[in-house]
Amino acid sequence: MFEITHKEELCPTIFLMKVKAPYVARSAKPGQFFILRVYEKGERIPLTIADYDDEEITMVFQTVGLTTYLLSYKEPHDTIYDIVGPLGTPSEIHKYESGSVVLVGGGVGIAPIYPILRGFKEAKNKVITILGARNKNLLFWEDRFSKISDEVLITTDDGSYGKKGFVTDALKELIDRGEKIAQVTAIGPPIMMKNVAELTRPYRIKTIVSLNSIMVDGTGMCGVCRVEVGNETKLTCQDGPEFDGHLVNFDLLFERLRMYKSEEQLAMNFLEEKRRLLYGHKS
Amino acid sequence: MAINPKKTPMREQDPKERIKNFDEVPFGYTEEEAILEAERCLQCKIPKCIEGCPVNVDIPGFIKAIKERDFDRAIKIMKSTNSLPAITGRVCPQETQCEEKCVLGKKYEPVAIGRLERFIADWDAKRGMVIPEIKEKYDIKVAVVGAGPAGLTCAADLAKFGYDVTIFESLHAPGGVLIYGIPEFRLPKSIVHREVEYVKKLGVKIVTNVVVGRTFTLKDLFNEGYKAIFLGTGAGAPQFMNIPGENLLGILSANEYLTRINLMKAYKFPEYDTPVKKGKIVAVIGAGNVAMDAARSALRMGAERVIVVYRRTEKEMPARVEEYHHAIEEGVEFLWLTCPTRYFGDENGWVKEMEVIKNELGEPDESGRRRPVPIKGSEYRIKVDTVIVAIGTVPNPLVARTSGLKTGKHGVVLADENGRTSLEGVWAGGDIVTGAATVILAMGAGKKAAQDMDRYLKEKYIYKKEFAWASI
Ligand SMILES: Cc1cc2nc3c(=O)[nH]c(=O)nc-3n(C[C@H](O)[C@H](O)[C@H](O)COP(=O)(O)OP(=O)(O)OC[C@H]3O[C@@H](n4cnc5c(N)ncnc54)[C@H](O)[C@@H]3O)c2cc1C
Ligand SMILES: Cc1cc2nc3c(=O)[nH]c(=O)nc-3n(C[C@H](O)[C@H](O)[C@H](O)COP(=O)(O)OP(=O)(O)OC[C@H]3O[C@@H](n4cnc5c(N)ncnc54)[C@H](O)[C@@H]3O)c2cc1C
Ligand code: SF4
Ligand code: FES
């Protein structure tokens, strides 16, 4: 049992939670994730470690289906049934002499780029952040990123804040103005990561993406998280989650993310029942 | 008295009924049936059956005790060499071990040693298991990585020797393959829980949700004060065939399929949140125990047709005979001498057909079995909507990669006959050393390693201390 110590609604549908998980926190490195189970009959889902100190990890998640909704109903002092991690290969972080590092975060993907950004900054790189959201309400952590980044660019799909457009538009501007870019790391919806990779491809800018495949164990045992990278099959949980964006077969990723769509929809029909079962005393 | 040529039959669930549930298939012997079967044993002077048993259970000894209705003595004899008889009695391939060697088998059916083993273990559980008294306790911490049969056995023995043992397990539940792989209808999870409780009662601590190699490295464990480490992390990484179309939707590893069903209880979805694909026409590739378990699970999940596709013949099939017969009774179809070559998907990326090629048997290969040779031009297609790949597993490279352990072919950890690895203070045993094998071999390896670890720890920490004290 892992105690929740803090909870915040960063913006509609996106929550931040801090949880006491010392084993995970002490070994965590940028780019890694953990797997949780909300309650005994719950599904195992992966979430990125968005921050950590000696005792606690921070997660930021979006409510999309049964598990993330059930999780969002939890309050400080409640507990999470299981947490296992850190999982995945950490981000490769070093000092680039050849140019700056650009970190691109879209939607809930803004959170996981934060520890990676911090890592690159600590390694003394010039770091530029591009944050994108559908609208102003869905944007979070601008202040956190501003403190560390050499520059922050913001885009919203509807133009309600920052520049109107997509993160790729901001990245294109950077490239066009002649910014020397050594590496781009993009995390967000798969389609966003694909578009970032397509944009940088002709410029041969090293582009890292973090894939969000469906997972069960997260340690290399079940094979459900397999993806194709450079025509080879890889396991996201073990070889990734970060891969060279120019080599990833994104179309396969899109397909594989739909694998359990009908079951996920069916499970959502039971949300209220399960909520009552779990939190009956509260709501 | 004339010997009954046949084993005393064990009653089972009717195949028509049992494919609708996940309840255990055989019911086990009553006391009367067990005694009747025990009476068939000749009590050989040179009991061949023992030679066939990887841990050398005193088989005539425990059978004689059953015959005399001294069940307490029977379980004591059993437990002196085999600490998980309720499990081995259900899953050991007896027909290629003890029962194959039984002299009765030359003329008649051999003694049903496995069924008797299961009987005595269940009798013991019903009366409440007796926990042995641990005489000496040392203040020495030992870590066991992985809570499968190898790790549980090693931990139990180390605890009995008096050490302070902690098991670290990466999944949220201990048991290894017994909990995530072998289905409920073959090995009820309540039995695994019972055995795990027994190990805990010996004083072993079990910490779940710890991935060694990620949460802690071996070095971290030594730094935390563990004086010796046993690695029993199994061979859990699935293999695929790397043929075109294998990443299509609906093609999954047997590990994924069985883990969803067993560990995550997907057969109770949506009561439990984890789903699993319910195929209508399911092909299972491979013909080992894993394949049988996947095929029979698919039937229970409501498949209309389940086809096992195997590249050799029935004769070379590695599955336990009992499970193969169960699968046939339940309606699983078998395609021998057949191998998939590619998969075809529909417009949404779901598998809809597989192409297979016919084989013939050629010269024996290094395993001594005749090699399957594809027959040119014999390809044809089969309609499928789900494919479960059960062609074997290899050790997960994580621990070796993060610790510098020496490994061999297919990533198995190199260890000597006592389980000592290339790193001082680190032992390994079970599937991680042998590659995918059996429960009893994993237990045997755990036991052997525990004895050697005991010798090592005594020499290094206990005797030394006594000498130091004596020299004052
Ligand atoms: C390594 C890794 C790190 C992740 N980190 C985060 C994180 O920090 N924050 C966060 O909010 N999410 C993260 N995810 C995604 C998260 O795991 C899924 O959103 C979650 O599993 C959904 O579970 P659910 O039961 O609530 O919804 P489900 O019922 O499983 O899904 C509901 C809907 O969401 C879609 N969906 C399911 N899984 C994903 C996915 N992986 N990506 C995109 N859409 C999906 C489905 O198609 C479905 O329509 C991460 C995934 C991976 C693999
Ligand atoms: C579906 C199936 C059916 C089978 N049927 C039979 C049968 O009928 N009869 C028979 O004799 N054998 C059978 N086998 C084989 C048998 O189950 C194995 O040989 C046996 O379980 C091996 O035991 P083990 O302890 O070495 O490994 P495992 O049982 O694999 O246990 C290893 C444990 O280590 C954990 N682990 C792995 N990596 C780490 C890590 N880095 N940190 C912490 N923990 C870790 C795993 O989660 C697991 O719990 C079957 C196997 C399968 C998959
Ligand atoms: S070989 Fe068969 S008959 Fe002889 S002691 Fe063993 S079980 Fe009994
Ligand atoms: S999640 Fe099971 S192998 Fe990656």
GROMACS .gro file of C-alpha atoms in nm, chain A residues 3-278:
model
  276
    3GLU     CA    1   0.009   0.655   0.060
    4ILE     CA    2  -0.098   0.956  -0.143
    5THR     CA    3   0.043   1.268   0.022
    6HIS     CA    4  -0.069   1.538  -0.215
    7LYS     CA    5  -0.323   1.588  -0.491
    8GLU     CA    6  -0.388   1.874  -0.727
    9GLU     CA    7  -0.606   1.923  -1.031
   10LEU     CA    8  -0.358   2.092  -1.263
   11CYS     CA    9  -0.629   2.163  -1.515
   12PRO     CA   10  -0.953   1.995  -1.615
   13THR     CA   11  -0.891   1.616  -1.661
   14ILE     CA   12  -0.522   1.637  -1.560
   15PHE     CA   13  -0.423   1.549  -1.205
   16LEU     CA   14  -0.099   1.557  -1.011
   17MET     CA   15  -0.040   1.320  -0.723
   18LYS     CA   16   0.251   1.265  -0.492
   19VAL     CA   17   0.287   0.919  -0.345
   20LYS     CA   18   0.519   0.775  -0.082
   21ALA     CA   19   0.717   0.509  -0.266
   22PRO     CA   20   1.074   0.528  -0.133
   23TYR     CA   21   1.210   0.224  -0.320
   24VAL     CA   22   1.095   0.367  -0.651
   25ALA     CA   23   1.191   0.726  -0.570
   26ARG     CA   24   1.547   0.644  -0.469
   27SER     CA   25   1.632   0.464  -0.793
   28ALA     CA   26   1.431   0.679  -1.033
   29LYS     CA   27   1.602   0.848  -1.326
   30PRO     CA   28   1.466   1.079  -1.597
   31GLY     CA   29   1.268   0.898  -1.865
   32GLN     CA   30   1.159   0.609  -1.644
   33PHE     CA   31   0.808   0.506  -1.550
   34PHE     CA   32   0.627   0.294  -1.295
   35ILE     CA   33   0.323   0.067  -1.298
   36LEU     CA   34   0.037   0.096  -1.053
   37ARG     CA   35  -0.276  -0.091  -0.963
   38VAL     CA   36  -0.541   0.126  -0.798
   39TYR     CA   37  -0.716  -0.157  -0.611
   40GLU     CA   38  -0.703  -0.531  -0.583
   41LYS     CA   39  -0.909  -0.605  -0.893
   42GLY     CA   40  -0.756  -0.321  -1.089
   43GLU     CA   41  -0.557  -0.318  -1.411
   44ARG     CA   42  -0.183  -0.251  -1.413
   45ILE     CA   43  -0.119   0.079  -1.595
   46PRO     CA   44   0.209   0.259  -1.666
   47LEU     CA   45   0.267   0.626  -1.578
   48THR     CA   46   0.581   0.832  -1.609
   49ILE     CA   47   0.771   0.943  -1.301
   50ALA     CA   48   0.728   1.318  -1.341
   51ASP     CA   49   0.940   1.407  -1.039
   52TYR     CA   50   1.100   1.240  -0.739
   53ASP     CA   51   1.291   1.302  -0.419
   54ASP     CA   52   1.414   1.051  -0.161
   55GLU     CA   53   1.071   0.942  -0.044
   56GLU     CA   54   0.806   1.042  -0.291
   57ILE     CA   55   0.731   1.026  -0.659
   58THR     CA   56   0.512   1.266  -0.851
   59MET     CA   57   0.281   1.153  -1.125
   60VAL     CA   58   0.070   1.355  -1.362
   61PHE     CA   59  -0.208   1.176  -1.539
   62GLN     CA   60  -0.504   1.242  -1.759
   63THR     CA   61  -0.837   1.075  -1.704
   64VAL     CA   62  -0.906   0.873  -2.018
   65GLY     CA   63  -1.050   0.543  -1.905
   66LEU     CA   64  -1.153   0.330  -1.610
   67THR     CA   65  -0.823   0.313  -1.422
   68THR     CA   66  -0.726   0.678  -1.453
   69TYR     CA   67  -1.078   0.782  -1.346
   70LEU     CA   68  -1.071   0.554  -1.042
   71LEU     CA   69  -0.730   0.695  -0.958
   72SER     CA   70  -0.854   1.053  -0.988
   73TYR     CA   71  -1.114   0.990  -0.716
   74LYS     CA   72  -0.843   0.915  -0.461
   75GLU     CA   73  -0.754   1.182  -0.204
   76PRO     CA   74  -0.453   1.249   0.018
   77HIS     CA   75  -0.416   0.978   0.289
   78ASP     CA   76  -0.585   0.725   0.062
   79THR     CA   77  -0.355   0.453  -0.065
   80ILE     CA   78  -0.267   0.302  -0.400
   81TYR     CA   79  -0.262  -0.077  -0.395
   82ASP     CA   80   0.060  -0.145  -0.590
   83ILE     CA   81   0.342   0.058  -0.731
   84VAL     CA   82   0.636  -0.106  -0.905
   85GLY     CA   83   0.933   0.069  -1.058
   86PRO     CA   84   1.133   0.245  -1.172
   87LEU     CA   85   1.090   0.069  -1.507
   88GLY     CA   86   1.234   0.132  -1.850
   89THR     CA   87   1.573   0.247  -1.968
   90PRO     CA   88   1.658   0.599  -1.842
   91SER     CA   89   1.702   0.887  -2.086
   92GLU     CA   90   2.049   0.929  -2.228
   93ILE     CA   91   2.167   1.260  -2.092
   94HIS     CA   92   2.498   1.429  -2.167
   95LYS     CA   93   2.644   1.762  -2.268
   96TYR     CA   94   2.615   1.853  -2.635
   97GLU     CA   95   2.883   2.079  -2.776
   98SER     CA   96   2.707   2.102  -3.112
   99GLY     CA   97   2.389   2.282  -3.014
  100SER     CA   98   2.086   2.313  -2.790
  101VAL     CA   99   1.842   2.053  -2.666
  102VAL     CA  100   1.477   2.112  -2.746
  103LEU     CA  101   1.211   1.949  -2.530
  104VAL     CA  102   0.864   1.927  -2.674
  105GLY     CA  103   0.570   1.842  -2.450
  106GLY     CA  104   0.214   1.802  -2.569
  107GLY     CA  105  -0.089   1.774  -2.340
  108VAL     CA  106  -0.022   1.542  -2.047
  109GLY     CA  107   0.318   1.473  -2.209
  110ILE     CA  108   0.433   1.804  -2.063
  111ALA     CA  109   0.491   1.634  -1.728
  112PRO     CA  110   0.735   1.357  -1.830
  113ILE     CA  111   0.966   1.597  -2.015
  114TYR     CA  112   1.024   1.790  -1.694
  115PRO     CA  113   1.278   1.550  -1.533
  116ILE     CA  114   1.451   1.508  -1.870
  117LEU     CA  115   1.475   1.884  -1.908
  118ARG     CA  116   1.623   1.911  -1.562
  119GLY     CA  117   1.875   1.641  -1.647
  120PHE     CA  118   1.990   1.819  -1.963
  121LYS     CA  119   2.011   2.149  -1.780
  122GLU     CA  120   2.220   1.994  -1.501
  123ALA     CA  121   2.449   1.859  -1.774
  124LYS     CA  122   2.498   2.223  -1.877
  125ASN     CA  123   2.315   2.224  -2.207
  126LYS     CA  124   2.124   2.509  -2.357
  127VAL     CA  125   1.761   2.393  -2.326
  128ILE     CA  126   1.458   2.522  -2.508
  129THR     CA  127   1.108   2.405  -2.417
  130ILE     CA  128   0.804   2.394  -2.641
  131LEU     CA  129   0.475   2.331  -2.464
  132GLY     CA  130   0.155   2.266  -2.650
  133ALA     CA  131  -0.206   2.222  -2.542
  134ARG     CA  132  -0.550   2.232  -2.700
  135ASN     CA  133  -0.633   2.551  -2.512
  136LYS     CA  134  -0.513   2.775  -2.229
  137ASN     CA  135  -0.703   2.575  -1.965
  138LEU     CA  136  -0.513   2.258  -2.044
  139LEU     CA  137  -0.169   2.407  -2.004
  140PHE     CA  138   0.026   2.353  -1.682
  141TRP     CA  139   0.370   2.397  -1.530
  142GLU     CA  140   0.471   2.694  -1.745
  143ASP     CA  141   0.634   2.844  -1.433
  144ARG     CA  142   0.833   2.526  -1.362
  145PHE     CA  143   0.967   2.516  -1.715
  146SER     CA  144   1.042   2.888  -1.726
  147LYS     CA  145   1.266   2.857  -1.422
  148ILE     CA  146   1.495   2.606  -1.587
  149SER     CA  147   1.467   2.658  -1.962
  150ASP     CA  148   1.670   2.910  -2.156
  151GLU     CA  149   1.359   2.974  -2.359
  152VAL     CA  150   0.996   2.860  -2.346
  153LEU     CA  151   0.762   2.859  -2.645
  154ILE     CA  152   0.393   2.794  -2.605
  155THR     CA  153   0.130   2.696  -2.859
  156THR     CA  154  -0.242   2.632  -2.826
  157ASP     CA  155  -0.458   2.475  -3.094
  158ASP     CA  156  -0.719   2.751  -3.060
  159GLY     CA  157  -0.482   3.040  -2.996
  160SER     CA  158  -0.623   3.109  -2.648
  161TYR     CA  159  -0.267   3.137  -2.515
  162GLY     CA  160   0.081   3.161  -2.664
  163LYS     CA  161   0.094   3.116  -3.040
  164LYS     CA  162  -0.200   2.965  -3.226
  165GLY     CA  163  -0.100   2.635  -3.380
  166PHE     CA  164   0.081   2.312  -3.298
  167VAL     CA  165   0.412   2.240  -3.128
  168THR     CA  166   0.550   2.153  -3.471
  169ASP     CA  167   0.488   2.511  -3.583
  170ALA     CA  168   0.698   2.642  -3.295
  171LEU     CA  169   0.970   2.387  -3.366
  172LYS     CA  170   0.972   2.487  -3.733
  173GLU     CA  171   1.020   2.851  -3.630
  174LEU     CA  172   1.320   2.754  -3.420
  175ILE     CA  173   1.474   2.565  -3.709
  176ASP     CA  174   1.397   2.848  -3.952
  177ARG     CA  175   1.555   3.111  -3.734
  178GLY     CA  176   1.878   2.909  -3.748
  179GLU     CA  177   1.883   2.767  -3.396
  180LYS     CA  178   2.148   2.494  -3.386
  181ILE     CA  179   1.964   2.194  -3.245
  182ALA     CA  180   2.157   1.888  -3.127
  183GLN     CA  181   1.859   1.688  -3.008
  184VAL     CA  182   1.482   1.706  -2.984
  185THR     CA  183   1.290   1.502  -2.729
  186ALA     CA  184   0.915   1.495  -2.787
  187ILE     CA  185   0.656   1.344  -2.556
  188GLY     CA  186   0.283   1.366  -2.607
  189PRO     CA  187   0.006   1.205  -2.810
  190PRO     CA  188   0.151   0.957  -3.060
  191ILE     CA  189   0.035   1.165  -3.356
  192MET     CA  190   0.222   1.466  -3.218
  193MET     CA  191   0.540   1.263  -3.174
  194LYS     CA  192   0.507   1.133  -3.528
  195ASN     CA  193   0.466   1.483  -3.668
  196VAL     CA  194   0.766   1.611  -3.475
  197ALA     CA  195   0.974   1.324  -3.612
  198GLU     CA  196   0.853   1.393  -3.967
  199LEU     CA  197   0.944   1.761  -3.928
  200THR     CA  198   1.299   1.698  -3.810
  201ARG     CA  199   1.372   1.411  -4.046
  202PRO     CA  200   1.482   1.620  -4.349
  203TYR     CA  201   1.709   1.825  -4.118
  204ARG     CA  202   1.861   1.509  -3.967
  205ILE     CA  203   1.809   1.638  -3.616
  206LYS     CA  204   1.833   1.355  -3.364
  207THR     CA  205   1.478   1.308  -3.236
  208ILE     CA  206   1.381   1.102  -2.935
  209VAL     CA  207   1.021   1.003  -2.862
  210SER     CA  208   0.873   0.819  -2.562
  211LEU     CA  209   0.625   0.553  -2.670
  212ASN     CA  210   0.313   0.482  -2.468
  213SER     CA  211   0.231   0.124  -2.569
  214ILE     CA  212  -0.017  -0.091  -2.387
  215MET     CA  213   0.159  -0.283  -2.107
  216VAL     CA  214   0.092  -0.558  -1.857
  217ASP     CA  215   0.403  -0.648  -1.656
  218GLY     CA  216   0.641  -0.373  -1.768
  219THR     CA  217   0.949  -0.595  -1.730
  220GLY     CA  218   0.973  -0.778  -2.060
  221MET     CA  219   0.759  -1.081  -1.985
  222CYS     CA  220   0.436  -1.045  -2.180
  223GLY     CA  221   0.539  -0.893  -2.512
  224VAL     CA  222   0.226  -0.676  -2.550
  225CYS     CA  223   0.431  -0.355  -2.558
  226ARG     CA  224   0.620  -0.456  -2.872
  227VAL     CA  225   0.687  -0.189  -3.131
  228GLU     CA  226   0.886  -0.178  -3.452
  229VAL     CA  227   1.193   0.041  -3.455
  230GLY     CA  228   1.414   0.034  -3.762
  231ASN     CA  229   1.225  -0.279  -3.880
  232GLU     CA  230   1.318  -0.465  -3.563
  233THR     CA  231   1.072  -0.565  -3.292
  234LYS     CA  232   1.151  -0.401  -2.958
  235LEU     CA  233   0.987  -0.401  -2.618
  236THR     CA  234   0.881  -0.053  -2.504
  237CYS     CA  235   0.903  -0.145  -2.136
  238GLN     CA  236   1.258  -0.272  -2.154
  239ASP     CA  237   1.436  -0.133  -2.458
  240GLY     CA  238   1.239   0.194  -2.427
  241PRO     CA  239   1.020   0.380  -2.365
  242GLU     CA  240   1.250   0.623  -2.553
  243PHE     CA  241   1.339   0.544  -2.912
  244ASP     CA  242   1.477   0.718  -3.220
  245GLY     CA  243   1.167   0.887  -3.360
  246HIS     CA  244   1.292   0.857  -3.718
  247LEU     CA  245   1.299   0.478  -3.693
  248VAL     CA  246   0.968   0.416  -3.514
  249ASN     CA  247   0.682   0.256  -3.707
  250PHE     CA  248   0.415   0.494  -3.575
  251ASP     CA  249   0.132   0.347  -3.780
  252LEU     CA  250   0.180   0.016  -3.605
  253LEU     CA  251   0.183   0.195  -3.267
  254PHE     CA  252  -0.150   0.366  -3.348
  255GLU     CA  253  -0.299   0.031  -3.440
  256ARG     CA  254  -0.168  -0.151  -3.137
  257LEU     CA  255  -0.303   0.119  -2.903
  258ARG     CA  256  -0.652   0.032  -3.029
  259MET     CA  257  -0.617  -0.336  -2.941
  260TYR     CA  258  -0.845  -0.336  -2.639
  261LYS     CA  259  -1.068  -0.043  -2.741
  262SER     CA  260  -1.399  -0.229  -2.723
  263GLU     CA  261  -1.313  -0.386  -2.387
  264GLU     CA  262  -1.205  -0.045  -2.252
  265GLN     CA  263  -1.540   0.098  -2.353
  266LEU     CA  264  -1.722  -0.187  -2.188
  267ALA     CA  265  -1.519  -0.136  -1.870
  268MET     CA  266  -1.621   0.231  -1.858
  269ASN     CA  267  -1.985   0.122  -1.824
  270PHE     CA  268  -1.893  -0.009  -1.482
  271LEU     CA  269  -1.722   0.309  -1.365
  272GLU     CA  270  -2.003   0.428  -1.136
  273GLU     CA  271  -2.053   0.082  -0.989
  274LYS     CA  272  -1.682   0.045  -0.917
  275ARG     CA  273  -1.662   0.395  -0.781
  276ARG     CA  274  -1.939   0.316  -0.534
  277LEU     CA  275  -1.770  -0.009  -0.442
  278LEU     CA  276  -1.439   0.161  -0.376
   0.00000   0.00000   0.00000
